[in-house]
Coordinates of C-alpha atoms in Angstrom, one line a residue:
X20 CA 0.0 0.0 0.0
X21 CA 2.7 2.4 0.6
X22 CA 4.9 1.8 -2.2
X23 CA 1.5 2.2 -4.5
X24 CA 1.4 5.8 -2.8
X25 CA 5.0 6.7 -3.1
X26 CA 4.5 5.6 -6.8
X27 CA 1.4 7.7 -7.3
X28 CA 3.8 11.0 -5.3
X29 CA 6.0 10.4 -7.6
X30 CA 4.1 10.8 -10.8
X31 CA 2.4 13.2 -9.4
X32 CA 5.6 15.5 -9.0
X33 CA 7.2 14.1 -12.1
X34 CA 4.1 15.7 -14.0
X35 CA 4.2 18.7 -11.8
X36 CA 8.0 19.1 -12.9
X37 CA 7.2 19.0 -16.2
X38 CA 4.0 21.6 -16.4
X39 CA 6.7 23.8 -14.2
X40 CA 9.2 23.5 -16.9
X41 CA 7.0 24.4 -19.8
X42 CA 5.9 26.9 -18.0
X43 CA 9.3 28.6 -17.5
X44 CA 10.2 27.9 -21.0
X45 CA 7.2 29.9 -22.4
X46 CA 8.3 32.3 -20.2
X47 CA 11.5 33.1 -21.1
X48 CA 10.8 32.7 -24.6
X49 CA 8.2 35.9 -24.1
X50 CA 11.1 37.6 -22.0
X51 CA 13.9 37.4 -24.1
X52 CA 12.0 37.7 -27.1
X53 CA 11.0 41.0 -25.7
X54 CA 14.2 42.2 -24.7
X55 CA 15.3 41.3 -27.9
X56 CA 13.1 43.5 -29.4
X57 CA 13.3 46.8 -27.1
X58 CA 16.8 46.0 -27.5
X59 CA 16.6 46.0 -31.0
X60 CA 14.4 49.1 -31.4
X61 CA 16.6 51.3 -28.9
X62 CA 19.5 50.5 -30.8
X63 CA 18.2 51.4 -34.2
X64 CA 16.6 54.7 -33.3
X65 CA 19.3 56.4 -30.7
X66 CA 22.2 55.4 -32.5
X67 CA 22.9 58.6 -33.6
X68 CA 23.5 60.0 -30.3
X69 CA 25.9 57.4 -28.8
X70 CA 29.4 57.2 -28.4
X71 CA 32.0 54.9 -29.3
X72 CA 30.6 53.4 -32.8
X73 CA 32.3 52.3 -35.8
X74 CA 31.6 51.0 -38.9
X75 CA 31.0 47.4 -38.8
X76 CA 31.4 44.0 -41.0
X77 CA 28.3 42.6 -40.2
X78 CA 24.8 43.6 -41.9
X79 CA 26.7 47.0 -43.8
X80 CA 26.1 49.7 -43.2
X81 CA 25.0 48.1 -39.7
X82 CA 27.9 50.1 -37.6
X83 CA 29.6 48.5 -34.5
X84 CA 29.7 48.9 -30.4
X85 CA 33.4 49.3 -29.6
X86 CA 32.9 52.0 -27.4
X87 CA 34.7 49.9 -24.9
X88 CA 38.0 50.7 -24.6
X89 CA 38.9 47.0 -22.9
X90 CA 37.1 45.3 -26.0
X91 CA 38.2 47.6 -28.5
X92 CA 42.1 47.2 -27.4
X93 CA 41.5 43.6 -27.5
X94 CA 39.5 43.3 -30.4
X95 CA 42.4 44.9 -32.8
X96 CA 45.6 43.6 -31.2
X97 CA 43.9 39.9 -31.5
X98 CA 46.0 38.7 -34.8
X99 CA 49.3 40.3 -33.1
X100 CA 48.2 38.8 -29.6
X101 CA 47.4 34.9 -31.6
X102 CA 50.9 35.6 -33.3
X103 CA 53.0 36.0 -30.7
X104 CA 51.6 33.9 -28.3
X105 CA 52.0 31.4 -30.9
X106 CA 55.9 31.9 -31.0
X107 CA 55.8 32.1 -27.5
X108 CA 54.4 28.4 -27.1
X109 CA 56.0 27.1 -29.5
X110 CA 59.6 28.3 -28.4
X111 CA 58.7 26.8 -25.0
X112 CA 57.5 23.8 -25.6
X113 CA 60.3 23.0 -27.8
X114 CA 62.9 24.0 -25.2
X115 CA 60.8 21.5 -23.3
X116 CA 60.7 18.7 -25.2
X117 CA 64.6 19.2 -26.9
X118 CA 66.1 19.5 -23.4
X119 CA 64.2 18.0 -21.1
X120 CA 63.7 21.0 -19.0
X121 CA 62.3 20.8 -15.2
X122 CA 61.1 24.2 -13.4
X123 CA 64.6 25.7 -13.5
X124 CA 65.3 25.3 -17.0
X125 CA 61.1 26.2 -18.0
X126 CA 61.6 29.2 -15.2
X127 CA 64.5 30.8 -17.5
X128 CA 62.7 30.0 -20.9
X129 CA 59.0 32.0 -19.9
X130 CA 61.2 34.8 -17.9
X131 CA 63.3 35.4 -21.4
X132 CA 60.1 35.6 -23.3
X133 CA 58.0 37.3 -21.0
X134 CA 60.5 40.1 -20.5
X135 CA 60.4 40.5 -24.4
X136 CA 56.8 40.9 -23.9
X137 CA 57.2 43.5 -21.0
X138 CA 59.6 45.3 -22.6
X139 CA 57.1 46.2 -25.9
X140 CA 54.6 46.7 -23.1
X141 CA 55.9 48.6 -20.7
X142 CA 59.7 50.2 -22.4
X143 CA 62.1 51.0 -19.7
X144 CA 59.1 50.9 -17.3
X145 CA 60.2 47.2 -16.8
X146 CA 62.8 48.8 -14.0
X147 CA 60.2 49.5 -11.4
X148 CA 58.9 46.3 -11.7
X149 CA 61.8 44.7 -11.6
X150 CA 62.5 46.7 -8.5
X151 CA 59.9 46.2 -6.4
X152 CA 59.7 42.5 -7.4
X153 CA 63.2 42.4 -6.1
X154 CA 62.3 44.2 -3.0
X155 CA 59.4 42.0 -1.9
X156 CA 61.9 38.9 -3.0
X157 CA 64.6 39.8 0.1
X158 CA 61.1 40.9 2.3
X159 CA 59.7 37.5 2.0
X160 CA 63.1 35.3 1.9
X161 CA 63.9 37.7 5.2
X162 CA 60.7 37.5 7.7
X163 CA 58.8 34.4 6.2
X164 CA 59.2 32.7 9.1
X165 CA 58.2 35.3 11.5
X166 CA 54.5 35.4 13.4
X167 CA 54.1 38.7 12.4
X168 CA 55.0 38.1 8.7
X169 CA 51.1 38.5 7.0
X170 CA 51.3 41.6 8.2
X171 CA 54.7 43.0 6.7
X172 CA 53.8 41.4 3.3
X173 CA 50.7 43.0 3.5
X174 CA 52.1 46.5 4.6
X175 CA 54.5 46.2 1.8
X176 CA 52.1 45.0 -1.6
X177 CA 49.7 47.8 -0.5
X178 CA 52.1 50.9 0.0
X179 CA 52.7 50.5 -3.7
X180 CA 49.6 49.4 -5.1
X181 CA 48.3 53.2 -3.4
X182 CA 51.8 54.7 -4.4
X183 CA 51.9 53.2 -8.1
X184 CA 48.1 54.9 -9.0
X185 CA 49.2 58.0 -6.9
X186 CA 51.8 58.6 -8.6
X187 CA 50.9 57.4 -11.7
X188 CA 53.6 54.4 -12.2
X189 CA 56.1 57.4 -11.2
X190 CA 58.7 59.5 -14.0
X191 CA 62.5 58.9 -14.2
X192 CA 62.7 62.6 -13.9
X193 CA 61.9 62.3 -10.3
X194 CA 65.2 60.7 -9.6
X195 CA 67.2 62.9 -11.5
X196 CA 67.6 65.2 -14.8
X197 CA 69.7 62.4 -16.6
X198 CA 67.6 59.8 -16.1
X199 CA 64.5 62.1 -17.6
X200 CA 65.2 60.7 -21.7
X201 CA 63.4 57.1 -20.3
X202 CA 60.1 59.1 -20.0
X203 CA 60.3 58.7 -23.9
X204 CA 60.5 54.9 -24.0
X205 CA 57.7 54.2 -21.5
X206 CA 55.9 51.4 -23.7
X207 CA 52.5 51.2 -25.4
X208 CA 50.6 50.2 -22.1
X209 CA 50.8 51.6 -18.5
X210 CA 52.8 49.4 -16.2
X211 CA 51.3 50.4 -13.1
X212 CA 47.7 48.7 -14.4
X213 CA 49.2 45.5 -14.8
X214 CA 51.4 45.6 -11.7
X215 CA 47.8 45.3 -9.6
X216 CA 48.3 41.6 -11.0
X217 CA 51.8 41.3 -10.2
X218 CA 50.6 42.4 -6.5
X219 CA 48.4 39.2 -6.1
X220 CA 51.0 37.1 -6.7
X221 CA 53.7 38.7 -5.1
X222 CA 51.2 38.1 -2.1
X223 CA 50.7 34.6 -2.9
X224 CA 54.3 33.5 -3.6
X225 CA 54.9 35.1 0.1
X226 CA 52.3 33.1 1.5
X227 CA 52.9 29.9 -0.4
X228 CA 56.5 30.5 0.6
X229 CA 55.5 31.1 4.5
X230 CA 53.5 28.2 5.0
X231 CA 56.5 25.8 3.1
X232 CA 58.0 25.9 6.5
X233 CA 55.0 24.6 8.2
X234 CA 52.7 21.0 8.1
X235 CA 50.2 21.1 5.4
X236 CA 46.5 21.0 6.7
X237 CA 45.5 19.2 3.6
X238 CA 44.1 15.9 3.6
X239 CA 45.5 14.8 -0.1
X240 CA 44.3 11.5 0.1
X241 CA 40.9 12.5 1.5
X242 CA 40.6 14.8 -1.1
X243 CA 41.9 12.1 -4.5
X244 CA 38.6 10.0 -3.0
X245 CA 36.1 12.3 -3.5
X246 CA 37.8 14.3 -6.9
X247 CA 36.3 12.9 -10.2
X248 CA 39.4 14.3 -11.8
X249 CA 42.2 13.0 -9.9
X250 CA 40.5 9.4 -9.3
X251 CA 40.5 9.1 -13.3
X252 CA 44.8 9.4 -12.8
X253 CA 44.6 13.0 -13.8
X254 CA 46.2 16.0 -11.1
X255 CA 43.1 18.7 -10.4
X256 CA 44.0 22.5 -9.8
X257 CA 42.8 21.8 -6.1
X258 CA 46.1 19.4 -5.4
X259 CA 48.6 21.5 -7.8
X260 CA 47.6 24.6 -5.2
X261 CA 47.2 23.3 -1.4
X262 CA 50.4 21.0 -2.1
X263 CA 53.4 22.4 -0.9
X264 CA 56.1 22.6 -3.4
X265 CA 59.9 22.0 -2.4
X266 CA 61.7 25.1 -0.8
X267 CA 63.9 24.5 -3.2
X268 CA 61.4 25.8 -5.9
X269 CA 61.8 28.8 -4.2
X270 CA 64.2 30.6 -6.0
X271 CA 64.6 34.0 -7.6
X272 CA 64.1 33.1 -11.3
X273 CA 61.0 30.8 -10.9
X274 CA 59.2 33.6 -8.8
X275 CA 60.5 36.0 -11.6
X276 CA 59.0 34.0 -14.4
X277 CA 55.7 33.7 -12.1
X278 CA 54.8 37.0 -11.5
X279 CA 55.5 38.1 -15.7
X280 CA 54.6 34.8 -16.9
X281 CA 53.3 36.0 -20.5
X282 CA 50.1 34.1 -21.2
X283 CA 48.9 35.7 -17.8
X284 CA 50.3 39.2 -17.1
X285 CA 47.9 41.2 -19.1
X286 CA 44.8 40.0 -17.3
X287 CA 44.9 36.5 -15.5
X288 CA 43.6 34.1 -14.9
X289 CA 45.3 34.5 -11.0
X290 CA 47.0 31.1 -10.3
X291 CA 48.8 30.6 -7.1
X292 CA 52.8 29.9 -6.5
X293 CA 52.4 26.6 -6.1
X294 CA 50.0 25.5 -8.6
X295 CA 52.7 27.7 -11.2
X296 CA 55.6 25.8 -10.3
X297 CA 54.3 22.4 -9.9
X298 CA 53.2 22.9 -13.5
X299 CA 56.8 24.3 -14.3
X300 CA 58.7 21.1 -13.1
X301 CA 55.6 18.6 -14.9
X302 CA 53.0 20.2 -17.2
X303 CA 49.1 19.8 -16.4
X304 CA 47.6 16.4 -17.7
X305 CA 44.0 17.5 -16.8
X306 CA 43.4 18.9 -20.2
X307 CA 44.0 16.0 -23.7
X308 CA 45.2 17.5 -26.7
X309 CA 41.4 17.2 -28.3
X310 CA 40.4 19.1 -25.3
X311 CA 42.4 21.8 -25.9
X312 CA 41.3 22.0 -29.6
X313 CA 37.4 21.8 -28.9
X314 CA 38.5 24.8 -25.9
X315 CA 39.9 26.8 -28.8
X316 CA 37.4 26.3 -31.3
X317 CA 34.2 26.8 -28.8
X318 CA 36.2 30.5 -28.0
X319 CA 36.2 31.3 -32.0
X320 CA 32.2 30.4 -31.7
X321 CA 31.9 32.5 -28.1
X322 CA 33.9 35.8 -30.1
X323 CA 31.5 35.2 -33.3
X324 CA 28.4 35.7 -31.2
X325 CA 30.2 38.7 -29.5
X326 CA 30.9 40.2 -32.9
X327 CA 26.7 39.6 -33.7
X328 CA 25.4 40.9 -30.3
X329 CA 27.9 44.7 -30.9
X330 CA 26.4 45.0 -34.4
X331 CA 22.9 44.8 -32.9
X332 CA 22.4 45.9 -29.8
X333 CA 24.4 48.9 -28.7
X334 CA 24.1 48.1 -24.6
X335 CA 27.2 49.2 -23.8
X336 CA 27.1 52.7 -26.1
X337 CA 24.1 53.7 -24.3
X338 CA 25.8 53.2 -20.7
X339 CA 28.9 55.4 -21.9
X340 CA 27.1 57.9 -23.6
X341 CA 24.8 58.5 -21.0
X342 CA 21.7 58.4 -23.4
X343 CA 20.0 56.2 -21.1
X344 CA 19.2 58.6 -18.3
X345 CA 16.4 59.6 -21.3
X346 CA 14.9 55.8 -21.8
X347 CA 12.0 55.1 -19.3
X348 CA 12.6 52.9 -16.4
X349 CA 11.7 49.2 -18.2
X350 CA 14.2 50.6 -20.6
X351 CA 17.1 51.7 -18.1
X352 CA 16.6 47.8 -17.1
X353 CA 17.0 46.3 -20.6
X354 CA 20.9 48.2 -21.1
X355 CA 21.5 47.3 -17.9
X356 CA 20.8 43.8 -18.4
X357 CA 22.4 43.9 -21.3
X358 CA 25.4 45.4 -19.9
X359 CA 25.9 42.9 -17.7
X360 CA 25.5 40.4 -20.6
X361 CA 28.2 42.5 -22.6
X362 CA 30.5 41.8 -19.7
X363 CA 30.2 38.8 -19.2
X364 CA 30.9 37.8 -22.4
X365 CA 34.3 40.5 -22.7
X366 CA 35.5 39.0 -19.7
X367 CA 34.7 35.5 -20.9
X368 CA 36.7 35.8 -24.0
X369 CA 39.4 37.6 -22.9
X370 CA 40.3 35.5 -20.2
X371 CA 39.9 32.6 -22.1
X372 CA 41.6 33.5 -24.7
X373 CA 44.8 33.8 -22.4
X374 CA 43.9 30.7 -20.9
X375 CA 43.7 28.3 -24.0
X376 CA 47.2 29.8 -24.8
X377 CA 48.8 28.7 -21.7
X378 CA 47.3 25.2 -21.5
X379 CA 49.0 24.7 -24.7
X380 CA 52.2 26.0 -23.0
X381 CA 51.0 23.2 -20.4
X382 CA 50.0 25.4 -17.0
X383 CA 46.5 25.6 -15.9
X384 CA 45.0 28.0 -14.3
X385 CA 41.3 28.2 -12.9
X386 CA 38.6 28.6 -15.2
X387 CA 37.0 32.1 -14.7
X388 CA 33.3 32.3 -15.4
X389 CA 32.7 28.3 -15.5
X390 CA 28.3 29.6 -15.2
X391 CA 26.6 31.4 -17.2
X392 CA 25.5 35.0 -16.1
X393 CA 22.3 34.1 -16.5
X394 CA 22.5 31.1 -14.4
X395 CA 23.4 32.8 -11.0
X396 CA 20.6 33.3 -8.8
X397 CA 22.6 34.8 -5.8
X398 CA 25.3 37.0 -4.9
X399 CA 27.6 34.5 -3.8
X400 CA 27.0 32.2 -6.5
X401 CA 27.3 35.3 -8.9
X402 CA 31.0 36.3 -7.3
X403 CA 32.4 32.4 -7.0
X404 CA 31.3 32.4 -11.2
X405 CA 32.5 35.5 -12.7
X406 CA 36.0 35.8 -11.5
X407 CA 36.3 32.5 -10.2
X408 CA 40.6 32.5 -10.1
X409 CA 40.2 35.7 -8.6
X410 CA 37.5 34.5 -5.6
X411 CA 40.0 31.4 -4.9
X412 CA 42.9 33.7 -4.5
X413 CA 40.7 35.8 -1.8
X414 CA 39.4 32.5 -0.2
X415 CA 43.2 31.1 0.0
X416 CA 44.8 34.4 0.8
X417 CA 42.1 36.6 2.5
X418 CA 39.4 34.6 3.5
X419 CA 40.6 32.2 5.4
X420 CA 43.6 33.8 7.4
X421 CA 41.2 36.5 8.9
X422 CA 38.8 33.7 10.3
X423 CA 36.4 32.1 7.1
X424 CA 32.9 31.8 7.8
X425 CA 33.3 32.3 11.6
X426 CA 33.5 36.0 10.7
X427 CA 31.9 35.9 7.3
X428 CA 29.6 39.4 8.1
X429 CA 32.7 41.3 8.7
X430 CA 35.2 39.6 6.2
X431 CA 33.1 40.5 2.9
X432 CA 33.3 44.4 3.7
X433 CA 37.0 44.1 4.5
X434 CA 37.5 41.3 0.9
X435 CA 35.1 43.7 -1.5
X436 CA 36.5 46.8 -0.1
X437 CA 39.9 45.8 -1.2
X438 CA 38.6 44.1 -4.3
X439 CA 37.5 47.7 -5.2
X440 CA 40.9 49.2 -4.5
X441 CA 42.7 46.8 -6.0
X442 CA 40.8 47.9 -9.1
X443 CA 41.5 51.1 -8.8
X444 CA 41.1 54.6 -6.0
X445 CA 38.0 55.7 -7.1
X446 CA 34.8 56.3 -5.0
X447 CA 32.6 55.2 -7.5
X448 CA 34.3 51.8 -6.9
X449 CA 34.5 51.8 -3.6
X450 CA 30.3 52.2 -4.0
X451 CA 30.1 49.3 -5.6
X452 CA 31.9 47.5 -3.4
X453 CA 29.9 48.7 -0.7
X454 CA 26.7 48.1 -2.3
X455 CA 27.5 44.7 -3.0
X456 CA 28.0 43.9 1.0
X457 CA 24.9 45.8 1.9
X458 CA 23.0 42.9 -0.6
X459 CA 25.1 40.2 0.6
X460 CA 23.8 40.7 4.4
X461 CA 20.2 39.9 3.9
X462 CA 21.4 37.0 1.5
X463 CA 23.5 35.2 3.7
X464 CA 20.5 35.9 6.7
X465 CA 18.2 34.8 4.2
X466 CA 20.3 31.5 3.6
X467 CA 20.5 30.8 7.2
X468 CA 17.1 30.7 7.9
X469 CA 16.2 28.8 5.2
X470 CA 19.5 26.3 6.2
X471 CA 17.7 25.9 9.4
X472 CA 13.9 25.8 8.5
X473 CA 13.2 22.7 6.2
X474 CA 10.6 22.7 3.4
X475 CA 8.1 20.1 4.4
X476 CA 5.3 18.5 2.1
X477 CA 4.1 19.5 -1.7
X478 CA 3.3 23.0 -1.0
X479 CA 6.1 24.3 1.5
X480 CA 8.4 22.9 -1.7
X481 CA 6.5 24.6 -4.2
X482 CA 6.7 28.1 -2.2
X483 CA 10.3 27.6 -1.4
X484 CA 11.4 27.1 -4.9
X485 CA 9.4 30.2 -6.2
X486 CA 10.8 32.3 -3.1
X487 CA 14.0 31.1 -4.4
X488 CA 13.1 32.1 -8.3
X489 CA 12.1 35.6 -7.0
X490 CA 15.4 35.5 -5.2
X491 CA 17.6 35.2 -8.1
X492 CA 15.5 37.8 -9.9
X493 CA 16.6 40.7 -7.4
X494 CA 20.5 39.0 -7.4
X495 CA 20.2 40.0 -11.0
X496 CA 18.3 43.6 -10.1
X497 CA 20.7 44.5 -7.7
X498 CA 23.8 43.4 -10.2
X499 CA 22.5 46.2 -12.2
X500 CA 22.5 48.6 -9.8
X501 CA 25.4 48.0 -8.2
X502 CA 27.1 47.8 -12.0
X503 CA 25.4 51.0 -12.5
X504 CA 26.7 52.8 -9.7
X505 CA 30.1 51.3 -10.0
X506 CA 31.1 51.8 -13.8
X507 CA 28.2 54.4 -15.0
X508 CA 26.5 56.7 -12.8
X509 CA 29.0 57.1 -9.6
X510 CA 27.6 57.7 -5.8
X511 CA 25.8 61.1 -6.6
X512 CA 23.4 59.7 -9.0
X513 CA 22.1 57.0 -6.5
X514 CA 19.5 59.5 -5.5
X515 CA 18.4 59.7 -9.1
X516 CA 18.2 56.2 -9.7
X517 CA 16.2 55.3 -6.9
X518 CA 13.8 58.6 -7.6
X519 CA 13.2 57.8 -11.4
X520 CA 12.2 54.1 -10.5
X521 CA 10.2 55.2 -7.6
X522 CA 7.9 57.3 -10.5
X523 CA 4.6 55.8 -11.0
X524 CA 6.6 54.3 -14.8
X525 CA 9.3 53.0 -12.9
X526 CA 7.0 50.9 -10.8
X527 CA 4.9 49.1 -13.6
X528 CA 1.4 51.6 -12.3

């Protein structure tokens, strides 16, 4: 009798399931087709007052949203970027291969190269680097075994990350009328932007470096039982990271070559000491040869449906120019969904793009964005997602040392307020960072409760999966704002936001 009525439950939420599916199917059909739409009809009549377009390939005389200075830098040095790097990998794995190279020998091969790649970068800007690379070298070789150590390395990365955007990467004429000629060779790009990089993993090479000279807390052969990848024989980033490499390992060339490493300088991913010179000595065996390929050709299908969405819609044009401020409400919500979308997908091939390059070399790094915009329906799940190498630097390097979830309230105003200064000294930034704890708070109360009180029966599971849909639709509304404050508007027009969606438009009346 029971097992008839356990059958009967069953079917009965089987079709329930499915009516729910179709539902949410129609629905987002009629939503994006929409949006789609709007999109489509904003685009076509405001184009003439926005910023930043060109002349495109697609649909002539269609024109082009490279208003983005990111995109657009990226966009037109992609055939020199895909030629070099193609030397580059080449050269290396040779070297590899012909002489058998270990981490040493594969240390002095990506240094060589990668200062050829600084030095068209950054010109005789390449000193300061150099310098303060140097500098934090001695530093961490020096008090690495002290207690007190976290907070000298700390001290030391963020005195320069305030006193390289302060000074503006600094001149050679401020240490002396003969050295002022250098000015003139200071590179096509500033140094001082990518040396926020450099600072993460001068940071983790300290750290890495520091805890070499204690017992490792992690359970290796705990963790092989429960990995999928490194029960199938393979090595997962998780080991190549939270394993301590040899002191030996330690040395002044291999940390070189780690903090200019080519493939990553530019833009990341962020991959820690360790994982970088495990990979050195033996290269990653997580990723086949076919895997690789499919990678690269699934990022040439990714850029192609980049190159469609900027000949259509003009979402980022409209943020830039500042044309939106005249779109109603519903509109204002459109670009900034799109915006978002636009962003995501930048980021997505960009740092893939530098990632396929350097699992040829044979180094993995952790995949950033590994879920879809779209498919984050909270905060946390949102931040883990979009700059994934990034968040596991902060939970190995931040998180953690100042106490993990124990003091989880306080730690995400101390992680995103240095998340925004690392990006740069601006207090539209620091806004967004800001904004983004104040939504986390009720979140992670939210989560807590809900932990703690159990859906029981049918209905209690119906209502806590649509709470949990009307969740992940104000994730994505605060998103917007928070993007909106942080990139577009700045802290002074928070009142206006709020004001114009407060109108009897704004709220649907």
């Amino acid at each position: 009798m029971n097992n008839n009525n356990n059958n009967s439950k069953g079917k009965l939420k089987q079709k329930q399931n499915k009516v729910e599916l179709s539902l949410l199917i129609l629905y987002a059909i009629g939503f994006y087709a929409f949006c789609i739409r709007r999109s489509l009809h904003l685009s076509r009549h405001h184009f003439s007052k926005l910023y930043g377009l060109r002349g495109g390939w697609l649909f002539p005389p269609r024109l082009n949203d490279v208003s983005d200075a990111q995109w657009r830098n990226f966009r037109a040095n992609l055939p020199l970027l895909t030629l070099v790097f193609g030397v580059f990998t080449m050269l290396a794995n040779i070297s590899r291969q012909c002489f058998h190279f270990r981490a040493r020998g594969m240390s002095i091969v990506w240094l060589f190269l990668s200062l050829i790649y600084l030095s068209y970068l950054h010109g005789a800007c390449v000193v300061f680097i150099l310098l303060i690379a140097s500098a934090n070298f001695l530093l961490v070789k020096i008090f690495a075994k002290a207690k007190y150590f976290p907070l000298v390395l700390w001290t030391f990365n963020l005195f320069f990350l305030f006193c390289n955007r302060v000074y503006q990467g600094y001149s050679f004429s401020k240490f002396g009328q003969r050295w002022t000629y250098l000015d003139n060779f200071r590179g096509t790009f500033r140094w001082h932007i990518c040396f926020n990089f450099v600072v993460l993993r001068m940071i983790s090479f300290g750290y890495d470096y520091h805890w070499a000279h204690q017992d490792s807390r992690f359970d290796q052969e705990k963790h092989i039982q429960r990995c999928h990848v490194c029960k199938s024989g393979k090595i997962c980033y998780q080991i190549l990271q939270e394993r301590n490499v040899h002191t030996n390992n330690f040395t002044f060339t291999i940390y070189l070559s780690y903090l200019v490493y080519a493939p990553f300088y530019i833009s990341g991913p962020i991959i820690s000491f360790n994982a970088f010179a495990s990979q050195l000595d033996v290269p990653q065996n997580h990723y086949s040869i076919k895997e690789v390929t499919w990678y690269g050709l699934r990022w040439v299908f990714v850029l192609s449906l980049m190159e469609l969405m900027t000949h259509l819609f003009y979402f980022n044009a409209f943020a830039v120019s500042g044309s939106w401020q005249m779109l109603s409400p519903m509109d204002i919500f459109i670009i900034g969904y799109g915006v978002i979308n636009f962003m995501w997908l930048k980021f997505f091939l960009i740092w893939r793009y530098f990632r396929f390059w350097s699992l040829i070399a044979g180094i993995e790094a952790p995949e950033n964005m590994p879920k879809c915009v779209n498919n984050c329906y909270n905060l946390e799940g949102f931040w883990k997602s979009w700059h994934a190498s990034f968040n596991k630097w902060i939970v190995r390097y931040m998180y953690i040392p100042l106490g993990g979830s124990r003091r989880k309230l306080l730690n995400i105003w101390v992680i995103f307020t240095f998340v925004a200064i690392w990006h740069d000294l601006e207090w539209k930034l620091l806004s967004w960072a800001w904004l983004t704890c104040l939504f986390f708070v009720p979140e992670m109360l939210v989560k807590s409760a809900t932990n703690a009180l159990q859906a029981e029966g049918a209905l209690g599971g119906f209502i806590f999966h649509e709470l949990k849909a009307a969740a992940g639709a104000i994730t994505i509304t605060c998103l917007m704002v928070a993007n909106l404050v942080g990139y577009v508007i700045g802290p002074s027009g928070i009142n206006w936001l709020i004001s114009r969606f407060l109108r009897k438009e704004g709220m649907g009346l």
